[in-house]
Coordinates of C-alpha atoms in Angstrom, one line a residue:
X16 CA 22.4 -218.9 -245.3
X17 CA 18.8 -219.3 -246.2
X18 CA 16.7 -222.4 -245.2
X19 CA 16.4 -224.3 -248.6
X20 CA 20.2 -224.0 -248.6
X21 CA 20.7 -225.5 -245.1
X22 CA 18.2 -228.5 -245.8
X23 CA 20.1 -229.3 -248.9
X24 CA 23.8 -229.5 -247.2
X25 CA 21.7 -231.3 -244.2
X26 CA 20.7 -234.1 -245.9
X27 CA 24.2 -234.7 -248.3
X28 CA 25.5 -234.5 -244.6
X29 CA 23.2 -237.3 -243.5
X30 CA 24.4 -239.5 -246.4
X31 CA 28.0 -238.8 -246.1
X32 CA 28.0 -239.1 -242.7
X33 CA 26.4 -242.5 -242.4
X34 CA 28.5 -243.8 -245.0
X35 CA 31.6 -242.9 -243.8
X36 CA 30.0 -244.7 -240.6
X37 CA 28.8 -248.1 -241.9
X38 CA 32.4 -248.4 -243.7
X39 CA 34.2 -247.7 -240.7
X40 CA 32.1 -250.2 -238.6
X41 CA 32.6 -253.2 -241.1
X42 CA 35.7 -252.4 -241.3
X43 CA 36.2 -252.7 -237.8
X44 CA 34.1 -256.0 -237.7
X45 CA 36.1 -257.4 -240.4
X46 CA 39.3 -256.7 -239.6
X47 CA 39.0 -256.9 -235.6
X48 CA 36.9 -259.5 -235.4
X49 CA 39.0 -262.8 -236.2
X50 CA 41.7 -261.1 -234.2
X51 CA 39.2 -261.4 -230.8
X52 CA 37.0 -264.5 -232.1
X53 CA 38.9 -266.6 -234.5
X54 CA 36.1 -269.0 -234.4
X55 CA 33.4 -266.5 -236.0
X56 CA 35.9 -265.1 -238.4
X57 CA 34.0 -266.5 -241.1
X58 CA 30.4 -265.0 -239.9
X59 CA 32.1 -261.5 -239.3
X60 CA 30.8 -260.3 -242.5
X61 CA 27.7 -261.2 -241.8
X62 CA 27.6 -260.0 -238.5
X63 CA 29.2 -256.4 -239.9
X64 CA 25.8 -256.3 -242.4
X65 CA 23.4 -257.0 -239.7
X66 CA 25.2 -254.4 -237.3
X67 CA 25.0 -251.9 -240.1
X68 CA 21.0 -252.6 -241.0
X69 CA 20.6 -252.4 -236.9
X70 CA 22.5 -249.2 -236.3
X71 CA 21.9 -247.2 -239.5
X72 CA 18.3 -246.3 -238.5
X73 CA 18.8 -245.0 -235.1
X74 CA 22.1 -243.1 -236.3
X75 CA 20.2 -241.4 -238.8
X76 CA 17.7 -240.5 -236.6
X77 CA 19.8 -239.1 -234.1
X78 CA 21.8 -236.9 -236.6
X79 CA 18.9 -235.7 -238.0
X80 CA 17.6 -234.5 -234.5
X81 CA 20.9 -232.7 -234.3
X82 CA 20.8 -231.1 -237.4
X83 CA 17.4 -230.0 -237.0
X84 CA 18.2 -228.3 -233.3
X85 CA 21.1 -226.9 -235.4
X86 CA 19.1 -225.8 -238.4
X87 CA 16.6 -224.0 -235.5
X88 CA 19.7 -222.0 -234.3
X89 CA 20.7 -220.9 -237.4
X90 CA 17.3 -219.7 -238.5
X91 CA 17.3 -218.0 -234.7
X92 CA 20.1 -216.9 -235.9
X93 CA 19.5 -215.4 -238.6
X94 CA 16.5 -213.8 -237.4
X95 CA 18.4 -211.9 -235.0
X96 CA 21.0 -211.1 -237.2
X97 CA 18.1 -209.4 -239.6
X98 CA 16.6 -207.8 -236.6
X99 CA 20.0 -206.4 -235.8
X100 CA 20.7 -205.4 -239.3
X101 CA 16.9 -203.6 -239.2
X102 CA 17.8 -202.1 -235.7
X103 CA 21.1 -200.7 -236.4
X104 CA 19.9 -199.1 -240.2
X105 CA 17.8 -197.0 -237.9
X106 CA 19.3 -196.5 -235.7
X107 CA 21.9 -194.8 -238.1
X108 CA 19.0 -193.5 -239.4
X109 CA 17.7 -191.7 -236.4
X110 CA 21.3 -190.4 -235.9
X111 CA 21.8 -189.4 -239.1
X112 CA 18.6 -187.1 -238.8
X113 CA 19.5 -186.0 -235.4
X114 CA 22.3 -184.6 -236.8
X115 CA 20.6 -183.2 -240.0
X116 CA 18.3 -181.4 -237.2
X117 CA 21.2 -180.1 -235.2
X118 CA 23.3 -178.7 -237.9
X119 CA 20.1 -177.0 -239.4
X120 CA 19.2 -175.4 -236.6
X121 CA 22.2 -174.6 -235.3
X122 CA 22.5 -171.0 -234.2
X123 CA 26.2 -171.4 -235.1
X124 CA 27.4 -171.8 -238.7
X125 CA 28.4 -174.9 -239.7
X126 CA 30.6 -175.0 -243.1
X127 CA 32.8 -178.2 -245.0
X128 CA 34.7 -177.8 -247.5
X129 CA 37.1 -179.7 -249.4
X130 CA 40.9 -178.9 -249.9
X131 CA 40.2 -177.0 -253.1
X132 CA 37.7 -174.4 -251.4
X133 CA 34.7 -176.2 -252.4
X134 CA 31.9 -176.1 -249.9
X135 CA 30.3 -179.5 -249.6
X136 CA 27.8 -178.1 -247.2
X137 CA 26.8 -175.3 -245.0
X138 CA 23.8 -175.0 -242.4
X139 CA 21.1 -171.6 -242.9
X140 CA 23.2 -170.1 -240.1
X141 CA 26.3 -169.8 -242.2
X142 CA 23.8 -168.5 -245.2
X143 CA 22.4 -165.8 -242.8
X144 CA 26.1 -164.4 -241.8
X145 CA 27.4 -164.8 -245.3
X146 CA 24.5 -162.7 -246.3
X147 CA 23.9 -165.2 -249.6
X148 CA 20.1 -165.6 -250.6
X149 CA 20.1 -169.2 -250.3
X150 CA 21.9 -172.4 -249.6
X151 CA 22.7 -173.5 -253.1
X152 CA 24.2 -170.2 -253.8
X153 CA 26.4 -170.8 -250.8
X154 CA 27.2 -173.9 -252.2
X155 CA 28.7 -172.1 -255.4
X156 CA 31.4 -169.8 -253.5
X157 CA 35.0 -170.9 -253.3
X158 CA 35.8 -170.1 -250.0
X159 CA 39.8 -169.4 -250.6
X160 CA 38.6 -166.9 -253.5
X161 CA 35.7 -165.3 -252.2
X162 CA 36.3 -161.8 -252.3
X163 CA 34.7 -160.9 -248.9
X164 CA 36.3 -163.8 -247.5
X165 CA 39.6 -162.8 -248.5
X166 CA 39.5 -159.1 -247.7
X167 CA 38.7 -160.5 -243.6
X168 CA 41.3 -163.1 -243.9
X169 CA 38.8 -165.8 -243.3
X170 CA 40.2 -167.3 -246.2
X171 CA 43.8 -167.8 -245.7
X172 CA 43.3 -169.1 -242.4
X173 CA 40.7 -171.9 -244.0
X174 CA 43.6 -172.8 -246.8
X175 CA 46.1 -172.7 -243.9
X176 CA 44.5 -175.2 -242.2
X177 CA 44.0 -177.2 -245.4
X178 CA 47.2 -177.0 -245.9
X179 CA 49.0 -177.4 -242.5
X180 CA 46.0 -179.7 -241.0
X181 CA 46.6 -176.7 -238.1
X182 CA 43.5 -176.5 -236.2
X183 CA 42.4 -172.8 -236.0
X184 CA 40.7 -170.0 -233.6
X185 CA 40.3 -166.7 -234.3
X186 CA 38.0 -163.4 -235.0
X187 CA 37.2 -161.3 -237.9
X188 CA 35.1 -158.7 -238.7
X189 CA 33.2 -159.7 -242.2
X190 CA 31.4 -157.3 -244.5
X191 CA 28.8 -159.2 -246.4
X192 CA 27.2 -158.1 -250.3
X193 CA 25.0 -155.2 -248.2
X194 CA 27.3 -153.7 -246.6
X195 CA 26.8 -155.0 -242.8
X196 CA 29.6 -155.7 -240.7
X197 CA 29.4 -158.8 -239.0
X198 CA 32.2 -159.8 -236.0
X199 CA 32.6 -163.6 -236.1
X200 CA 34.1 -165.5 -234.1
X201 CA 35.5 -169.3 -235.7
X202 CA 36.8 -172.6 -235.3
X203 CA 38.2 -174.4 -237.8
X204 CA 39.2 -178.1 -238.2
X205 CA 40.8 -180.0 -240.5
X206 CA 39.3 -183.7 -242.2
X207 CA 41.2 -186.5 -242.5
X208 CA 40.3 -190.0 -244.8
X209 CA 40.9 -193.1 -243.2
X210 CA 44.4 -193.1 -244.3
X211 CA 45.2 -189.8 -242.5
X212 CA 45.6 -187.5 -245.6
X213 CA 43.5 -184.3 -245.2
X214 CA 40.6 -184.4 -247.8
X215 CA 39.1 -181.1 -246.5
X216 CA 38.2 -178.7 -243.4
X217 CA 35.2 -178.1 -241.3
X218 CA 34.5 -175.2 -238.8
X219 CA 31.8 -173.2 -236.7
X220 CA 31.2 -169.7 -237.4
X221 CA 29.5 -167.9 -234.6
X222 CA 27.8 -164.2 -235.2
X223 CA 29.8 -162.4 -232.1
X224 CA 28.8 -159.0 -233.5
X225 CA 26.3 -158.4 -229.9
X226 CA 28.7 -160.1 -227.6
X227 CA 31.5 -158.0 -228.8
X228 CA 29.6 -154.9 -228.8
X229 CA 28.6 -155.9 -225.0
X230 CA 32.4 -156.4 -224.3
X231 CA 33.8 -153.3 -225.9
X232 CA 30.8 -151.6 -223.7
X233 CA 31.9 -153.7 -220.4
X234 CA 35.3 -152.7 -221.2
X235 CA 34.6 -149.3 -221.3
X236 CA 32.6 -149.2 -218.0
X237 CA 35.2 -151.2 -216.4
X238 CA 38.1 -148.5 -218.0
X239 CA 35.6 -145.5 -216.2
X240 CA 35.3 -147.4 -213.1
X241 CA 39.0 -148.0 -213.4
X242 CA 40.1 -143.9 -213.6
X243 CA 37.2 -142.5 -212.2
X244 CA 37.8 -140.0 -209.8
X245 CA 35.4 -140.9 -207.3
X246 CA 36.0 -144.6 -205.2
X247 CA 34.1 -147.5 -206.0
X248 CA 33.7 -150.6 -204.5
X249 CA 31.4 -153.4 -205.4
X250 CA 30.2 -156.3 -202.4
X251 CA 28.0 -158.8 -203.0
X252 CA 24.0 -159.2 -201.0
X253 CA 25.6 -160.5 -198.2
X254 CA 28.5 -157.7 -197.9
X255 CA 31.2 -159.8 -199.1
X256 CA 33.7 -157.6 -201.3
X257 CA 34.5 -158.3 -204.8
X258 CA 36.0 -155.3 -206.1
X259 CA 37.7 -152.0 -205.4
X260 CA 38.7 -149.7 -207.5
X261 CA 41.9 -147.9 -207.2
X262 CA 41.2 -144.4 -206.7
X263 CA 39.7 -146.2 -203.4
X264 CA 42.5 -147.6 -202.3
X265 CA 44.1 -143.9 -202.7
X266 CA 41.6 -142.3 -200.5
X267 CA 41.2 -145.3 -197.4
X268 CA 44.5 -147.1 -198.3
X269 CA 43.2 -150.1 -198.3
X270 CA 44.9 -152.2 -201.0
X271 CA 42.4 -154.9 -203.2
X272 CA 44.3 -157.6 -201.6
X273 CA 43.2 -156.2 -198.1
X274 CA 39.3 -155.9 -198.8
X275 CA 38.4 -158.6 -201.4
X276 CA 36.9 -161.6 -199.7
X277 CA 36.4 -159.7 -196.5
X278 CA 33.4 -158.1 -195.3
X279 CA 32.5 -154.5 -195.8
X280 CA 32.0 -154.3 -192.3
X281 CA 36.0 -154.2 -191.7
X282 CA 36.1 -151.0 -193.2
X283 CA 34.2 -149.1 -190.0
X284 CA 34.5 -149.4 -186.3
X285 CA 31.8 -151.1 -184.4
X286 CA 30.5 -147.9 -182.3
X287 CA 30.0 -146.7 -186.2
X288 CA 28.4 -150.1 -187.9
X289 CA 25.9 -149.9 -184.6
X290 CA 24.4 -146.2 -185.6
X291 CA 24.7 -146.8 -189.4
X292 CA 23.8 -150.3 -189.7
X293 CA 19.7 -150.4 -188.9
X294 CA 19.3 -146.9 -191.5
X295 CA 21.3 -148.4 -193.9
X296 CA 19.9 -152.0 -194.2
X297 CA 16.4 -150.7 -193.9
X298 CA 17.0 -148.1 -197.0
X299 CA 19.1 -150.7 -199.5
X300 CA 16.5 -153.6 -199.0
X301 CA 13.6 -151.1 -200.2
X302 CA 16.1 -151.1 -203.1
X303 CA 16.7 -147.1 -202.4
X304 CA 19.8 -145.7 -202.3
X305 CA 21.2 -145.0 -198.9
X306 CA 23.6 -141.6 -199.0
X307 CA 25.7 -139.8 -196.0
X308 CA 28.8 -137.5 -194.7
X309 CA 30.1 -139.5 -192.0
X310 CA 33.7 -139.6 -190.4
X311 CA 35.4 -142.7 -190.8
X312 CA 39.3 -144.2 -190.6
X313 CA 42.0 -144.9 -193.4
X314 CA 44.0 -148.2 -193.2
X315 CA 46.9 -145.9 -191.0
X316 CA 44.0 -144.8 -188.4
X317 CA 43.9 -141.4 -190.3
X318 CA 40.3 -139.8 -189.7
X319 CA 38.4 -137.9 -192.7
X320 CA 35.2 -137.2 -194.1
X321 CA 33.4 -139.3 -196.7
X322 CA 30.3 -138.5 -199.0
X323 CA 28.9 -142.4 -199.0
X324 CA 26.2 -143.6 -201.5
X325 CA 25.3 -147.1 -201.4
X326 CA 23.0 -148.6 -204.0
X327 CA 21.4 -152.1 -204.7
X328 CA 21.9 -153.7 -208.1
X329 CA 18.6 -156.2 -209.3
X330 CA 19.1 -159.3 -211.6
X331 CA 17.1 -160.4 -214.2
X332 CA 14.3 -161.0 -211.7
X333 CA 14.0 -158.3 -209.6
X334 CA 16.4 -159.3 -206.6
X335 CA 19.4 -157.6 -205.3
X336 CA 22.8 -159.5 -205.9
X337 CA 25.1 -156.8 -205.5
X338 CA 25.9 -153.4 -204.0
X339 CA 27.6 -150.5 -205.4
X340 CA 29.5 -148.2 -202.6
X341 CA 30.3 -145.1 -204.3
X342 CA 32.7 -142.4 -201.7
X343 CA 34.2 -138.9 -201.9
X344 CA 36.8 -137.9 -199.4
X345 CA 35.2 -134.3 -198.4
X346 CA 38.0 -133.8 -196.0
X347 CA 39.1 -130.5 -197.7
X348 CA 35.4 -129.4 -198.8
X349 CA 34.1 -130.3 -194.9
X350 CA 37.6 -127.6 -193.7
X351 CA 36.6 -125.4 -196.2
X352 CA 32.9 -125.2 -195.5
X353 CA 33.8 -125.4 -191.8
X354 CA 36.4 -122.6 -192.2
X355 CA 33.4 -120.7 -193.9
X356 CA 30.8 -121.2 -191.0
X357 CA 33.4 -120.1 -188.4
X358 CA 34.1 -116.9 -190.7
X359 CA 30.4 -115.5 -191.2
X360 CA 29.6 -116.0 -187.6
X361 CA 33.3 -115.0 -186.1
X362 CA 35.2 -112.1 -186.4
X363 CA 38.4 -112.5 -188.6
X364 CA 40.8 -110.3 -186.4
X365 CA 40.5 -111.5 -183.0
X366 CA 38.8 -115.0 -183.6
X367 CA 35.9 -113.3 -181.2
X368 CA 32.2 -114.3 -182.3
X369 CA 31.0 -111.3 -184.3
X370 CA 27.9 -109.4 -184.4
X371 CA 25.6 -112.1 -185.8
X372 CA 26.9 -115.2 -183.6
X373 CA 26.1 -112.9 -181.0
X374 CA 22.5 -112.0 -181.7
X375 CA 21.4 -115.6 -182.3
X376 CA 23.4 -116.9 -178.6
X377 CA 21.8 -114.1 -177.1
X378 CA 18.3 -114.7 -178.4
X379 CA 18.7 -118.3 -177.6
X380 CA 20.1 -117.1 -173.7
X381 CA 17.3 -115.1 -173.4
X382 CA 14.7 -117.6 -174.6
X383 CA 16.2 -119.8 -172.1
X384 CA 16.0 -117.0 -169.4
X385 CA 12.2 -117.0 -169.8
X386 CA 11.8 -120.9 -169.8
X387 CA 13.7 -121.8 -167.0
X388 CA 13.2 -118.4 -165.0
X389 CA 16.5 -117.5 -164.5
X390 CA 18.6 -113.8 -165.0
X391 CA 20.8 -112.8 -168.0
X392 CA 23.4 -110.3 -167.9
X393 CA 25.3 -109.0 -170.2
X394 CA 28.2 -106.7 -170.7
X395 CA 28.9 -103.6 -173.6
X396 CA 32.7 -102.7 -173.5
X397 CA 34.6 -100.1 -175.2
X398 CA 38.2 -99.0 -175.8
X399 CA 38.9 -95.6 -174.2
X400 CA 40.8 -93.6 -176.3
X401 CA 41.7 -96.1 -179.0
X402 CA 41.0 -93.7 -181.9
X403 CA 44.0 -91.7 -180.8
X404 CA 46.1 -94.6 -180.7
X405 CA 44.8 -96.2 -183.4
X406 CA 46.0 -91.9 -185.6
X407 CA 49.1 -92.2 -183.6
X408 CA 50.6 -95.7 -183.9
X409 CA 48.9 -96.8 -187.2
X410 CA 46.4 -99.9 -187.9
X411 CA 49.2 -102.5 -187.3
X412 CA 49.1 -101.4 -183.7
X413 CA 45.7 -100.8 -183.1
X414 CA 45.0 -104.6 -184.7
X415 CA 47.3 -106.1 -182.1
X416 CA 46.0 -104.1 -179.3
X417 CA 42.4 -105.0 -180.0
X418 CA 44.1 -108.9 -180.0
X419 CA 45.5 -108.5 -177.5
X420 CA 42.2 -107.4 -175.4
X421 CA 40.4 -109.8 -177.2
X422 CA 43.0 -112.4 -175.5
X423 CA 42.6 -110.8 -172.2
X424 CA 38.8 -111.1 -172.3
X425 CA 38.4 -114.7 -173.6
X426 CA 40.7 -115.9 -170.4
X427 CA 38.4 -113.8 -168.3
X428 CA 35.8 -115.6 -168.9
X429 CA 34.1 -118.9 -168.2
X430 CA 33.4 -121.4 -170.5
X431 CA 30.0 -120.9 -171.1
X432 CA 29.9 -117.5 -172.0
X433 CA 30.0 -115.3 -175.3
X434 CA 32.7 -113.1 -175.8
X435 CA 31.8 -111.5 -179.1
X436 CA 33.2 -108.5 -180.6
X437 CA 31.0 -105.9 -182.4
X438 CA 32.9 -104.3 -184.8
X439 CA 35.7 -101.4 -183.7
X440 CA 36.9 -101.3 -180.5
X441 CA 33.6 -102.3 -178.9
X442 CA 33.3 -106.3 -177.6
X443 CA 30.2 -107.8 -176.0
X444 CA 30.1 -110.1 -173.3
X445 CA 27.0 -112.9 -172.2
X446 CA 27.0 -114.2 -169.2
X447 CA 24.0 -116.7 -168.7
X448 CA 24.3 -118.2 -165.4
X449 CA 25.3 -116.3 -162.5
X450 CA 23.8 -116.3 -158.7
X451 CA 24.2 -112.7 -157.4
X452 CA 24.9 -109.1 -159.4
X453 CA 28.0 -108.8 -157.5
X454 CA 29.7 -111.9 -159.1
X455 CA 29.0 -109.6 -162.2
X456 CA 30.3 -106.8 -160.6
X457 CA 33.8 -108.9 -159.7
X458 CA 34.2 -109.9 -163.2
X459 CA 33.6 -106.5 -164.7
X460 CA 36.2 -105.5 -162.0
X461 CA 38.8 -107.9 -163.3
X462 CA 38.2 -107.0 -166.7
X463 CA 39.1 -103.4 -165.8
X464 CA 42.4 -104.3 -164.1
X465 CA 43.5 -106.8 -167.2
X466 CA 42.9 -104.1 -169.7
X467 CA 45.1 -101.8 -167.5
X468 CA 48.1 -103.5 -167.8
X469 CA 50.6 -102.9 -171.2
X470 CA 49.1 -105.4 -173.8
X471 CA 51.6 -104.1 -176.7
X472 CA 55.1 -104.6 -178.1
X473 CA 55.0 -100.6 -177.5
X474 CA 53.4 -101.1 -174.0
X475 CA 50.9 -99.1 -175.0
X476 CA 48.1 -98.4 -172.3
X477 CA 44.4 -98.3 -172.6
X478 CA 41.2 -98.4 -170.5
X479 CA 37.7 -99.8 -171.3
X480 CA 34.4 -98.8 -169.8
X481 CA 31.7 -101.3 -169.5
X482 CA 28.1 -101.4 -169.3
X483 CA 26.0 -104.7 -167.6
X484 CA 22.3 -104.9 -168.3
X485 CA 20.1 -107.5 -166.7
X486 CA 17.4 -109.9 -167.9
X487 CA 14.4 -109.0 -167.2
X488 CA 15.0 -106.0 -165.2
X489 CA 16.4 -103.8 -167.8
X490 CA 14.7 -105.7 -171.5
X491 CA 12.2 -108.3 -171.9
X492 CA 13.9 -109.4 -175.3
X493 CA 17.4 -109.5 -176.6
X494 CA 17.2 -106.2 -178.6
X495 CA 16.1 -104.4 -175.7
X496 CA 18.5 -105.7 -173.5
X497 CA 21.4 -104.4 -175.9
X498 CA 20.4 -101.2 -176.0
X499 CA 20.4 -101.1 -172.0
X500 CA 23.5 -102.2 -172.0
X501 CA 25.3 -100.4 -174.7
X502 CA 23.6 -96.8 -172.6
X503 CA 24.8 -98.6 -169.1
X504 CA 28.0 -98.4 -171.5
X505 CA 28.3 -94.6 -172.3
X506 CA 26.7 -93.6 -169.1
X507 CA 30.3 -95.5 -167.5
X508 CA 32.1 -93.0 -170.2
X509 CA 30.3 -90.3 -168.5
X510 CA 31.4 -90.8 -165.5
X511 CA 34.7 -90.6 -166.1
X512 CA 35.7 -93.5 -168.0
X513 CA 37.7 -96.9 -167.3
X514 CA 34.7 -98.2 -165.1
X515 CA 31.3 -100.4 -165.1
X516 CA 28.2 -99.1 -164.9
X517 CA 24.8 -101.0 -164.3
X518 CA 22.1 -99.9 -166.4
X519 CA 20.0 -97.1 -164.7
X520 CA 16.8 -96.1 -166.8
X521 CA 16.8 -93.0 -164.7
X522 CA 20.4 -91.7 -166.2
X523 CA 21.2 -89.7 -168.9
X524 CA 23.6 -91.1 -171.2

C-alpha cells in the first residue's frame, strides 16, 4: 500500500467513522434521555446537536492523530519490507554467484541432466574429463547414447538412476575422443520437482586416474611387503609398532596381535637394549641407517642370529615419522660360516687345531713371551711305528688310532694350552705358562704312559716320542722354536724311541 492510497481510505475512514459516531450519540440522547430526565425530554434534541458540534472536533482530531501514528507505521513498514525485499534479492544473489564460482571451479565434475539424457549443465571439469572442446558442445551430448559413455557403462547407471530415483556410486575407466583413459570415480543423484516426481539426475565426477594409479602401486608394495622373504616391521618415531609382516612373525613368533601397540623395545632383553640402544639412536636420528648381526630371542626363548637394518622414513618436511626394521634370521648362515672357520683352522679327523691355528697361537704365545718376560715350551710328538700299522690294519684303523691319541692328548692337557695336530701321525703341543722344566718333563711323562696303553677296538699298541723346545733358550721367534722342537723330536727317535727329549743344539739329530 502506497501513501496516496492510505491517505485516501484515511480520510473516507474519518467521515464514516464520525458519522457513525454523531448518530449513535443522538441516538442515545434522544432515546435515553426522557427515560433519565423526563423534564428535558423536549430539549434532548437540542442538547444531542450541541453535544455533537462539541464532540465532533476533538474526535476528529484524535482519530486523525491515530491514523497518522498508523499511517507512520505502515510507511516504516513498508520501508523495511523494501529493504528486506532489496536485502534478500542479494542476498540470493550473492549465493547464486557463490555457487556459480564453486561449480566452476570445482576440481570435481559437476553434470545435470534431465530424465531424457539431456545435459542442462556441466562445469569445465566435466569438459576436461569428457575430453569435449568446449562447454556448449558438452551441452549437445545425450548422455544415455553417448558412445564413450555407454561403452564404460557410465550411461546405464545415469538412466538407472533416472529411472529407479537409486542414488549411485561407483568407478569406471572412460576413454575419451583421443584415446586417454581416464579412471573416474562418481556420484550420482537423482532430482525431484516439488511434487516428488524425478525430473532429472545430477552427479560429481572425480578424475581418480592418479589416486588409482597410487593405490594399485600401494597395493603392490603392501602385496611385496606381504610375501617378502625377509621380516619387516614398521614402528612409529617414538617406537610404537604399527605393523609386522608375516614372514616376521615366522622367524620371532611373535604374532601382530602380540607387537602392535607395544613398544619395540619388548622384542629384546634389557642387558641387550642397554649395549644397542645409545649406537642405535645416535645413527637413526642422523637419519642413517643403523645395520647389525646380533643374537636375540623368539617368543618361546629360542636364541638365533638376526641381520638387523633399521632405517628412518622423512615426511613431506624433512622429519622422521616412522622406522622400517628390516631382519634375516642368519642362524643357518652364522653355523655354516662358523662350521667353516672351525674347518680351515682345525683338523677334520681328530677335531685337533691344525697347522695354521697352530702357527698364529704360537706367534701370539711367543709375542706374549717377549712382553711379559715369561718361558714358552712346546712339544713335537710322533707316532712310533704307525706306518706299519697304518700297511697292516688299513686307514679305518690308523684314523681311529690317531683319534684315539688325539683323545688321549686333549685330556692331558690344561685348558690353556694348544693341542694341534700337524698333519700324519705327528701333533704339536703349546704350553704357555709353566713354572719349572720339570712340570714339562711330568707332562711329557704322562703323555708317554697314556699312549702306551691299547687305544683300539684291536688293542693295538703304539709309542710316541716327543721333543720340548723352550722360549728363548732354544728360538727367539716361533719358526725357530719349531724347528728345535721338531730336532728335540727325532733326536728322542734316536735314542731309542717312546721317550722326550729336550732340545740340545749340541746333538745330532
Amino acid at each position: 500500500m502506497n501513501c496516496e492510497e492510505f491517505r485516501r481510505k484515511k480520510t473516507w475512514f474519518c467521515v464514516i467513522s464520525i458519522t457513525i459516531i454523531a448518530v449513535l450519540v443522538v441516538m442515545a440522547v434522544y432515546f435515553l434521555l426522557p427515560f433519565f430526565l423526563p423534564g428535558m425530554a423536549e430539549q434532548g434534541l437540542f442538547y444531542a446537536i450541541g453535544f455533537i458540534i462539541l464532540f465532533v472536533p476533538p474526535l476528529y482530531f484524535y482519530i486523525d492523530r491515530q491514523l497518522k501514528n498508523c499511517e507512520k507505521e505502515v510507511v516504516n513498514v513498508t520501508r523495511n519490507s523494501e529493504a528486506e525485499k532489496k536485502s534478500l534479492s542479494r542476498e540470493m544473489d550473492e549465493r547464486d554467484e557463490r555457487y556459480r564460482l564453486l561449480v566452476e571451479n570445482s576440481p570435481a565434475g559437476i553434470i545435470t541432466c534431465d530424465r531424457d539424457g539431456e545435459i542442462l549443465m556441466v562445469n569445465p571439469a566435466v569438459v576436461k574429463l569428457l575430453g569435449s572442446p568446449s562447454v556448449e558442445a558438452t551441452k549437445a551430448v545425450n548422455v544415455f547414447t553417448f558412445p564413450p559413455l555407454v561403452d564404460s557403462g557410465i550411461a546405464a547407471s545415469l538412466k538407472h538412476c533416472a529411472e529407479t530415483g537409486e542414488d549411485f556410486r561407483g568407478e569406471s575407466i572412460y576413454t575419451s575422443k583421443w584415446g586417454k583413459d581416464v579412471y573416474l570415480r562418481m556420484h550420482f543423484v537423482p532430482l525431484h520437482n516439488f511434487t516428488g516426481e524425478i525430473v532429472g539426475v545430477q552427479g560429481i565426477v572425480e578424475d581418480f586416474t592418479d589416486y588409482k594409479k597410487a593405490q594399485d602401486q600401494m597395493r603392490t608394495y603392501y602385496h611385496a611387503i606381504e610375501h617378502s622373504p625377509v621380516a619387516v616391521l614398521i614402528s612409529d618415531d617414538k617406537g610404537e609398532i604399527e605393523y609386522v609382516n608375516p614372514h616376521y612373525t615366522k622367524i620371532t613368533g611373535y604374532t601382530p596381535a602380540d607387537l602392535i601397540g607395544q613398544n619395540i623395545g619388548v622384542l629384546y632383553q634389557e642387558s641387550q637394549m642397554k649395549h644397542v640402544y645409545e649406537d642405535l639412536h645416535n645413527t637413526v636420528t642422523r637419519g642413517k641407517i643403523w645395520k647389525r648381526e646380533q643374537e636375540n630371542f623368539k617368543k618361546d626363548g629360542e636364541l638365533y642370529w638376526e641381520y638387523i637394518s633399521i632405517s628412518p622414513i622423512f615426511d613431506e618436511n624433512g622429519e622422521i615419522f616412522h622406522y622400517v626394521s628390516v631382519k634375516e634370521d642368519i642362524t643357518k648362515r652364522r653355523e655354516e660360516s662358523e662350521k667353516a672357520k672351525y674347518l680351515a683352522y682345525h683338523d677334520t679327523l681328530t677335531g685337533l687345531a691344525n697347522r695354521g691355528l697352530f702357527n698364529d697361537r704360537l706367534m701370539i704365545s711367543v709375542a706374549n713371551a717377549a712382553r711379559y718376560q715369561t718361558r714358552l715350551a712346546i712339544m713335537y710328538l710322533d707316532l712310533d711305528g704307525f706306518k706299519e700299522i697304518n700297511d697292516s690294519y688299513g686307514h679305518d684303523m690308523g684314523d681311529e688310532l690317531l683319534k684315539a691319541v688325539s683323545d688321549e692328548l686333549k685330556s692331558i692337557m690344561r685348558k690353556g694350552d694348544t693341542v694341534a695336530r700337524m698333519g700324519g701321525d705327528e701333533f704339536t703341543v703349546i704350553i704357555p705358562e709353566f713354572e719349572t722344566v720339570s712340570d714339562v718333563e711330568i707332562v711329557a711323562d704322562k703323555m708317554l704312559k697314556a699312549i702306551q696303553k691299547p687305544l683300539t677296538s684291536e688293542k693295538l699298541l703304539v709309542t710316541i716320542s716327543i721333543g720340548i723346545a723352550f722360549y728363548p733358550e732354544h728360538g727367539s721367534n716361533h719358526e725357530a722354536l719349531l724347528v728345535s722342537a721338531d730336532k728335540a723330536m727325532y733326536q728322542a727317535k734316536k735314542m731309542g724311541k717312546n721317550n722326550y727329549r729336550v732340545y740340545s743344539e749340541g746333538e745330532e739329530e
